[in-house]
Coordinates of C-alpha atoms and ligand atoms in Angstrom, one line a residue:
M2 CA -40.9 -20.1 1.9
R3 CA -40.3 -16.6 3.3
R4 CA -40.3 -18.0 6.9
V5 CA -37.6 -20.6 6.0
F6 CA -35.4 -17.9 4.5
F7 CA -35.6 -15.7 7.6
L8 CA -35.1 -18.7 9.8
T9 CA -31.9 -19.6 7.9
I10 CA -30.6 -16.1 8.3
L11 CA -31.3 -16.2 12.0
M12 CA -29.6 -19.5 12.5
C13 CA -26.6 -18.4 10.6
G14 CA -26.0 -15.4 12.8
G15 CA -26.7 -12.8 10.1
S16 CA -23.2 -12.0 8.8
S17 CA -23.2 -14.8 6.2
L18 CA -25.3 -17.7 5.2
F19 CA -22.5 -20.3 5.4
A20 CA -20.2 -21.2 8.3
L21 CA -16.7 -22.4 7.5
D22 CA -16.8 -26.1 7.2
N23 CA -14.0 -27.1 4.9
G24 CA -12.6 -29.9 7.0
L25 CA -9.0 -28.4 6.7
A26 CA -6.3 -27.5 9.3
R27 CA -7.6 -29.9 12.0
T28 CA -4.1 -29.3 13.5
P29 CA -2.3 -26.0 13.1
P30 CA -1.0 -25.7 9.5
M31 CA 2.8 -26.1 9.1
G32 CA 4.9 -24.9 6.2
W33 CA 7.2 -22.2 4.9
N34 CA 6.4 -18.6 3.7
S35 CA 8.7 -16.3 1.7
W36 CA 7.9 -13.0 3.4
N37 CA 10.0 -12.8 6.6
K38 CA 13.3 -13.4 4.8
F39 CA 12.7 -12.6 1.2
A40 CA 10.0 -9.9 1.1
C41 CA 9.4 -9.0 -2.5
N42 CA 12.4 -10.9 -3.8
V43 CA 10.4 -14.0 -4.8
S44 CA 10.9 -16.1 -7.9
E45 CA 10.1 -19.5 -9.3
S46 CA 13.6 -20.7 -8.6
L47 CA 13.5 -19.6 -5.0
I48 CA 10.2 -21.3 -4.4
R49 CA 11.4 -24.5 -6.1
D50 CA 14.6 -24.5 -4.1
A51 CA 12.6 -23.9 -0.9
A52 CA 10.4 -27.0 -1.7
D53 CA 13.6 -29.1 -2.4
A54 CA 15.1 -27.9 0.9
I55 CA 11.9 -28.7 2.9
V56 CA 12.4 -32.3 1.7
S57 CA 16.2 -32.6 2.0
T58 CA 16.5 -30.9 5.4
G59 CA 13.9 -33.3 7.0
M60 CA 11.4 -30.5 7.5
K61 CA 8.8 -32.4 5.4
D62 CA 9.3 -35.4 7.7
A63 CA 8.8 -33.2 10.7
G64 CA 5.4 -32.1 9.3
Y65 CA 6.0 -28.9 7.2
Q66 CA 3.7 -29.1 4.2
Y67 CA 2.6 -25.7 2.7
V68 CA 5.0 -23.8 0.5
V69 CA 3.6 -20.3 0.4
I70 CA 4.5 -17.4 -1.9
D71 CA 3.7 -14.2 -0.1
D72 CA 3.3 -10.7 -1.7
C73 CA 4.8 -9.6 -5.0
W74 CA 4.2 -12.6 -7.3
Q75 CA 1.4 -10.7 -9.1
V76 CA 1.8 -7.7 -11.4
S77 CA -1.5 -6.8 -13.0
R78 CA -4.9 -8.0 -14.4
D79 CA -5.5 -8.8 -18.0
A80 CA -8.3 -7.5 -20.2
E81 CA -10.7 -10.2 -18.8
G82 CA -9.8 -9.3 -15.2
N83 CA -7.6 -12.4 -14.6
I84 CA -4.7 -11.9 -12.1
V85 CA -1.4 -11.9 -13.9
P86 CA 1.8 -13.4 -12.3
D87 CA 5.2 -11.7 -12.8
A88 CA 6.3 -13.5 -16.0
K89 CA 10.0 -12.5 -15.5
R90 CA 10.1 -14.0 -12.0
F91 CA 7.8 -16.9 -12.7
P92 CA 8.5 -17.8 -16.3
G93 CA 7.0 -21.3 -16.0
G94 CA 3.7 -19.9 -14.6
M95 CA 1.9 -20.9 -11.4
K96 CA 0.4 -24.2 -12.6
A97 CA 3.8 -25.7 -13.3
L98 CA 5.2 -24.4 -10.0
A99 CA 2.2 -25.9 -8.2
D100 CA 2.7 -29.2 -10.0
Y101 CA 6.4 -29.2 -9.0
I102 CA 5.5 -28.6 -5.3
H103 CA 2.9 -31.3 -5.4
S104 CA 5.4 -33.7 -7.0
K105 CA 7.4 -33.4 -3.8
G106 CA 4.4 -34.4 -1.7
L107 CA 4.0 -30.8 -0.5
K108 CA 1.2 -28.3 -0.9
F109 CA 1.1 -24.9 -2.6
G110 CA 0.1 -21.6 -1.0
I111 CA -0.3 -18.1 -2.4
Y112 CA -1.1 -14.6 -1.1
S113 CA -3.6 -11.9 -2.0
D114 CA -5.5 -9.1 -0.3
A115 CA -9.1 -8.2 0.5
G116 CA -8.7 -4.6 -0.7
T117 CA -8.0 -3.0 -4.0
G118 CA -4.2 -3.6 -3.7
T119 CA -1.9 -5.7 -1.6
C120 CA 0.4 -4.3 1.0
Q121 CA 3.1 -3.9 -1.7
N122 CA 0.5 -2.3 -4.0
R123 CA 0.1 -5.3 -6.3
P124 CA -3.5 -5.9 -7.5
G125 CA -5.8 -6.9 -4.7
G126 CA -8.8 -9.2 -4.8
R127 CA -11.7 -6.8 -4.1
G128 CA -14.4 -7.4 -6.7
Y129 CA -12.6 -10.3 -8.2
E130 CA -13.0 -12.8 -5.4
F131 CA -14.9 -15.6 -7.3
Q132 CA -12.7 -15.1 -10.4
D133 CA -9.5 -15.3 -8.4
A134 CA -10.7 -18.3 -6.4
R135 CA -11.5 -20.2 -9.6
Q136 CA -8.0 -19.3 -11.0
Y137 CA -6.3 -20.3 -7.8
A138 CA -8.1 -23.7 -7.9
A139 CA -7.2 -24.2 -11.5
W140 CA -3.5 -23.6 -10.7
G141 CA -3.6 -26.1 -7.8
V142 CA -3.5 -23.7 -4.9
D143 CA -4.0 -25.4 -1.5
Y144 CA -3.7 -22.4 0.9
L145 CA -4.6 -18.7 0.5
K146 CA -3.2 -16.0 2.8
Y147 CA -5.5 -12.9 2.5
D148 CA -4.2 -9.6 3.7
W149 CA -6.0 -6.3 4.7
C150 CA -4.2 -3.4 3.0
N151 CA -6.0 -0.9 0.9
T152 CA -9.4 -1.8 2.3
T153 CA -10.4 1.8 3.3
T154 CA -13.9 1.5 4.8
Q155 CA -14.5 -2.2 4.0
N156 CA -16.1 -4.3 6.7
S157 CA -13.7 -7.2 7.6
V158 CA -16.4 -9.8 8.4
A159 CA -18.2 -9.1 5.1
S160 CA -15.0 -8.9 3.0
Y161 CA -13.5 -12.1 4.3
S162 CA -16.8 -13.9 4.1
I163 CA -17.0 -13.2 0.3
M164 CA -13.6 -14.8 -0.2
R165 CA -14.5 -17.7 2.1
D166 CA -17.6 -18.4 0.0
A167 CA -15.6 -18.0 -3.3
L168 CA -13.1 -20.6 -2.1
A169 CA -15.9 -22.9 -1.1
K170 CA -17.3 -22.6 -4.6
S171 CA -13.9 -23.1 -6.3
G172 CA -14.1 -26.9 -6.2
R173 CA -10.8 -27.3 -4.4
P174 CA -10.0 -27.6 -0.7
I175 CA -8.1 -24.4 0.1
V176 CA -7.0 -23.4 3.6
F177 CA -8.1 -19.8 4.2
S178 CA -5.6 -17.7 6.2
I179 CA -7.0 -14.4 7.3
C180 CA -4.4 -11.6 7.8
E181 CA -6.1 -8.5 9.2
W182 CA -3.6 -8.1 12.1
G183 CA -6.2 -8.5 14.9
S184 CA -7.7 -5.1 14.0
S185 CA -11.3 -6.1 14.3
K186 CA -10.9 -8.8 17.0
P187 CA -11.0 -11.8 14.6
W188 CA -11.0 -14.2 17.6
L189 CA -14.6 -13.1 18.0
W190 CA -15.8 -13.8 14.5
A191 CA -13.2 -15.5 12.2
K192 CA -13.9 -19.0 13.3
D193 CA -16.8 -19.1 10.9
V194 CA -14.8 -17.6 8.1
G195 CA -11.2 -18.8 8.0
N196 CA -9.0 -21.6 9.2
L197 CA -6.6 -19.2 10.9
W198 CA -6.4 -15.5 11.5
R199 CA -3.5 -13.2 12.5
S200 CA -4.0 -12.0 16.0
T201 CA -1.4 -9.2 15.9
G202 CA 0.6 -6.8 13.7
D203 CA 3.7 -8.1 11.9
I204 CA 6.3 -10.1 13.9
Q205 CA 9.9 -8.6 13.9
D206 CA 13.1 -10.7 14.1
K207 CA 13.6 -9.3 17.7
W208 CA 13.0 -10.6 21.2
D209 CA 11.6 -7.4 22.6
I210 CA 10.6 -4.4 20.3
E211 CA 7.5 -2.4 19.7
M212 CA 7.4 -0.5 16.3
K213 CA 5.3 2.7 16.0
W214 CA 3.6 1.2 12.9
G215 CA 2.5 -1.9 14.8
G216 CA 5.3 -4.4 14.4
H217 CA 6.1 -6.5 17.5
G218 CA 8.9 -8.6 19.0
V219 CA 8.3 -12.1 20.4
V220 CA 7.4 -11.0 23.9
Q221 CA 5.0 -8.4 22.8
I222 CA 3.2 -11.0 20.7
L223 CA 3.1 -13.4 23.6
D224 CA 1.4 -10.7 25.8
L225 CA -1.2 -10.0 23.0
Q226 CA -2.4 -13.6 23.1
D227 CA -3.6 -13.2 26.7
G228 CA -7.4 -13.7 26.8
I229 CA -8.0 -14.8 23.2
E230 CA -6.9 -18.4 23.6
F231 CA -10.5 -19.6 23.8
A232 CA -11.0 -19.1 20.0
S233 CA -8.4 -21.7 18.8
G234 CA -9.3 -25.3 18.1
P235 CA -9.3 -27.9 15.3
G236 CA -10.0 -26.1 12.0
H237 CA -9.7 -22.5 13.4
W238 CA -6.6 -21.0 14.9
N239 CA -5.3 -17.8 16.4
D240 CA -2.2 -17.0 14.3
P241 CA 0.6 -15.1 16.2
D242 CA 2.4 -14.7 12.9
M243 CA 5.1 -16.6 11.1
L244 CA 8.4 -17.8 12.6
E245 CA 11.5 -15.7 12.6
V246 CA 13.7 -18.7 13.7
G247 CA 17.0 -18.5 11.8
N248 CA 16.7 -15.0 10.4
G249 CA 19.6 -13.6 12.5
G250 CA 18.0 -11.0 14.8
M251 CA 17.9 -13.2 17.9
N252 CA 20.2 -15.7 19.5
T253 CA 19.7 -19.4 19.6
T254 CA 18.3 -19.4 23.1
E255 CA 15.7 -16.8 22.0
Y256 CA 14.8 -18.7 18.9
R257 CA 14.4 -21.9 20.9
A258 CA 12.0 -20.0 23.2
H259 CA 10.2 -18.4 20.3
F260 CA 9.6 -21.8 18.7
S261 CA 8.7 -23.5 22.0
L262 CA 6.1 -20.9 22.9
W263 CA 4.5 -20.9 19.4
C264 CA 4.1 -24.7 19.8
L265 CA 2.7 -24.3 23.2
M266 CA 0.1 -21.8 21.8
A267 CA -0.9 -24.3 19.1
A268 CA 0.2 -21.6 16.6
P269 CA 0.4 -22.3 12.8
L270 CA 4.1 -23.0 12.2
M271 CA 5.2 -21.2 9.0
A272 CA 9.0 -21.2 8.9
G273 CA 10.2 -17.8 7.5
N274 CA 14.0 -18.3 7.1
D275 CA 16.3 -19.3 4.3
I276 CA 16.0 -23.1 4.7
R277 CA 18.5 -23.7 1.8
S278 CA 21.4 -22.5 4.0
M279 CA 20.3 -22.8 7.6
T280 CA 22.7 -24.1 10.2
D281 CA 22.3 -27.5 11.9
E282 CA 21.4 -25.7 15.1
I283 CA 18.5 -23.8 13.4
R284 CA 17.4 -27.0 11.7
G285 CA 17.4 -28.7 15.0
I286 CA 15.1 -26.1 16.4
L287 CA 12.6 -26.2 13.5
T288 CA 12.5 -30.0 13.4
N289 CA 12.3 -30.9 17.1
K290 CA 9.6 -33.5 16.8
E291 CA 8.8 -33.6 20.5
V292 CA 8.1 -29.9 20.6
I293 CA 6.2 -30.1 17.3
A294 CA 4.1 -32.9 18.8
V295 CA 2.9 -30.3 21.4
D296 CA 1.8 -27.9 18.6
Q297 CA 0.1 -30.7 16.7
D298 CA -1.7 -32.3 19.6
A299 CA -5.2 -33.5 18.5
L300 CA -7.0 -31.6 21.3
G301 CA -6.1 -28.3 19.7
Y302 CA -6.0 -26.5 23.0
Q303 CA -4.1 -23.2 22.9
G304 CA -1.7 -23.1 25.8
R305 CA -1.5 -20.0 28.0
R306 CA 0.4 -18.2 30.7
V307 CA -0.8 -19.6 34.0
K308 CA 1.6 -17.7 36.3
R309 CA 3.8 -14.6 36.2
D310 CA 6.3 -13.5 38.8
G311 CA 8.3 -10.6 37.4
G312 CA 10.2 -12.0 34.4
R313 CA 9.5 -15.6 35.5
E314 CA 6.5 -17.1 33.6
I315 CA 4.8 -20.5 33.5
W316 CA 3.0 -21.5 30.3
S317 CA 0.8 -24.6 30.2
K318 CA -1.0 -26.5 27.5
Q319 CA -3.5 -29.3 28.0
M320 CA -2.9 -32.3 25.8
A321 CA -5.3 -34.8 24.4
D322 CA -4.0 -37.6 26.7
G323 CA -4.6 -35.5 29.9
S324 CA -0.9 -34.6 30.3
R325 CA 0.4 -31.0 30.2
A326 CA 3.1 -29.4 28.1
V327 CA 4.8 -26.8 30.2
A328 CA 7.3 -24.0 29.3
L329 CA 9.2 -22.2 32.0
L330 CA 10.0 -18.9 30.5
N331 CA 12.7 -16.4 31.7
R332 CA 12.1 -12.9 30.4
G333 CA 14.8 -11.5 32.7
D334 CA 18.4 -10.5 32.0
S335 CA 20.1 -13.3 34.0
E336 CA 19.7 -17.0 34.6
T337 CA 17.1 -17.8 37.2
E338 CA 15.3 -20.8 38.8
I339 CA 11.7 -21.2 37.9
R340 CA 9.4 -23.6 39.8
V341 CA 6.0 -24.9 38.6
A342 CA 3.7 -26.4 41.2
W343 CA 1.3 -29.0 39.9
T344 CA -1.5 -26.9 41.3
D345 CA -0.4 -24.2 38.8
I346 CA -1.3 -26.5 35.9
G347 CA -4.5 -28.0 37.3
Y348 CA -3.2 -31.1 39.2
P349 CA -3.4 -31.7 42.9
D350 CA -0.3 -31.3 45.0
S351 CA -0.3 -35.0 45.8
V352 CA 0.2 -36.1 42.2
S353 CA 3.3 -37.8 41.2
A354 CA 4.1 -37.1 37.5
A355 CA 6.7 -38.2 34.9
V356 CA 8.6 -35.2 33.6
R357 CA 10.4 -35.2 30.3
D358 CA 12.6 -32.4 28.9
L359 CA 11.7 -31.8 25.3
W360 CA 14.9 -30.0 24.3
A361 CA 17.3 -32.3 26.2
H362 CA 15.2 -35.3 25.0
Q363 CA 15.6 -36.7 28.5
D364 CA 13.3 -38.2 31.1
L365 CA 13.7 -36.4 34.4
G366 CA 12.0 -39.1 36.5
S367 CA 9.0 -38.9 38.7
Q368 CA 8.3 -35.6 40.5
Q369 CA 5.8 -35.0 43.3
G370 CA 4.1 -31.6 43.8
G371 CA 6.1 -29.7 41.2
F372 CA 9.3 -29.3 39.2
A373 CA 12.0 -26.6 39.2
A374 CA 14.8 -25.8 36.7
K375 CA 17.4 -23.2 36.0
V376 CA 16.4 -21.2 32.9
P377 CA 18.7 -19.0 30.9
S378 CA 17.9 -15.4 30.2
H379 CA 15.4 -15.2 27.4
G380 CA 15.2 -18.9 27.4
V381 CA 12.7 -21.7 28.2
V382 CA 12.8 -25.1 29.7
M383 CA 10.1 -27.1 28.1
V384 CA 8.7 -30.3 29.5
T385 CA 5.8 -32.7 29.5
V386 CA 4.2 -33.6 32.8
R387 CA 2.3 -36.9 32.9
P388 CA 0.6 -37.9 36.1
R389 CA 1.3 -41.6 36.8
Ligands
LIG420 C1 1.5 -7.5 5.6 C2 1.4 -8.8 6.3 C3 2.7 -9.5 6.2 C4 3.1 -9.7 4.7 C5 3.1 -8.3 4.1 C6 3.3 -8.4 2.6 O1 2.3 -6.6 6.3 O2 1.0 -8.7 7.6 O3 2.7 -10.8 6.8 O4 2.2 -10.5 4.1 O5 1.9 -7.6 4.3 O6 3.3 -7.2 1.9

């Protein structure tokens, strides 16, 4: 008996007895989250409107599914320790809101924190993991984002593993989204614990910025993915943070590049804008099905930078059918030509390949040895390359 017990511990790697095997997020999760645009200004009507807008704008058809309330929905715990939602902002309660979201054919997500308090100092989950998981399941929660504020000396693997086990026991399939900002290199351990894990500090609605407290612009986040791509795959994804597309701090070219590269990296796609009032241009970016198909490719390969020459970069993603998705990225201040050679993306020079532009929705014919295009400043040209 004793031998069996020790063997089990050895086989499970020591940190926990159960690996994550919840069958969820086989492709990167897609949805909408309240934080980037609304921060603490969340309410039942906002979340209902967001669910309606996901359907009416065509985002649901494009694959967006999870409607996630981030921080500030919770105010306290009651005498039995149950988490209490803000009754003024959510008068109908969480179960009714979940039912509404489900009635639209969408899924419901919520936010908490592994420490004693959330990042906005609302009650955290520490010590209440199993009770909270049961409550979330009873409400109909399908997705939990779990943050890392107010954790003092807690161990991240141990803390997140408790919630992983609590969710597993809750009786409901719940996607587990780890948000410890890459602090303890989750790409080395989180695959057995969560379905996705943030790999960086908080994204800012800026192309190029580095905040003292750890916020990053789009290009800083891109650079931080270098070398961790191996950890992503079906059921377990590096998460370079939610989208800022449509929030106003970047131009359309930059938002198109931001979205393209997130798709190329097989990133979770959580829109973070006000989808009730977005322009057609922004909707066109968020719902480009050809670019989304790159993100959602069944192989689950995280694309990576394969070449860098000053501000000219080539990013490539292997696809399940053997083709490549390629983004030519111009980080420089003026338009430039960028050329990808087939040898840069793992094909012989002699190969003749069909090239298709995923933003122009245009076949560019058969190209031998490589392909070149003019790329605007802070923009991308994104293509698929299919050897014939
Ligand atoms: C942290 C997370 C953000 C957001 C806020 C909420 O900063 O990284 O994504 O959830 O907390 O307070």
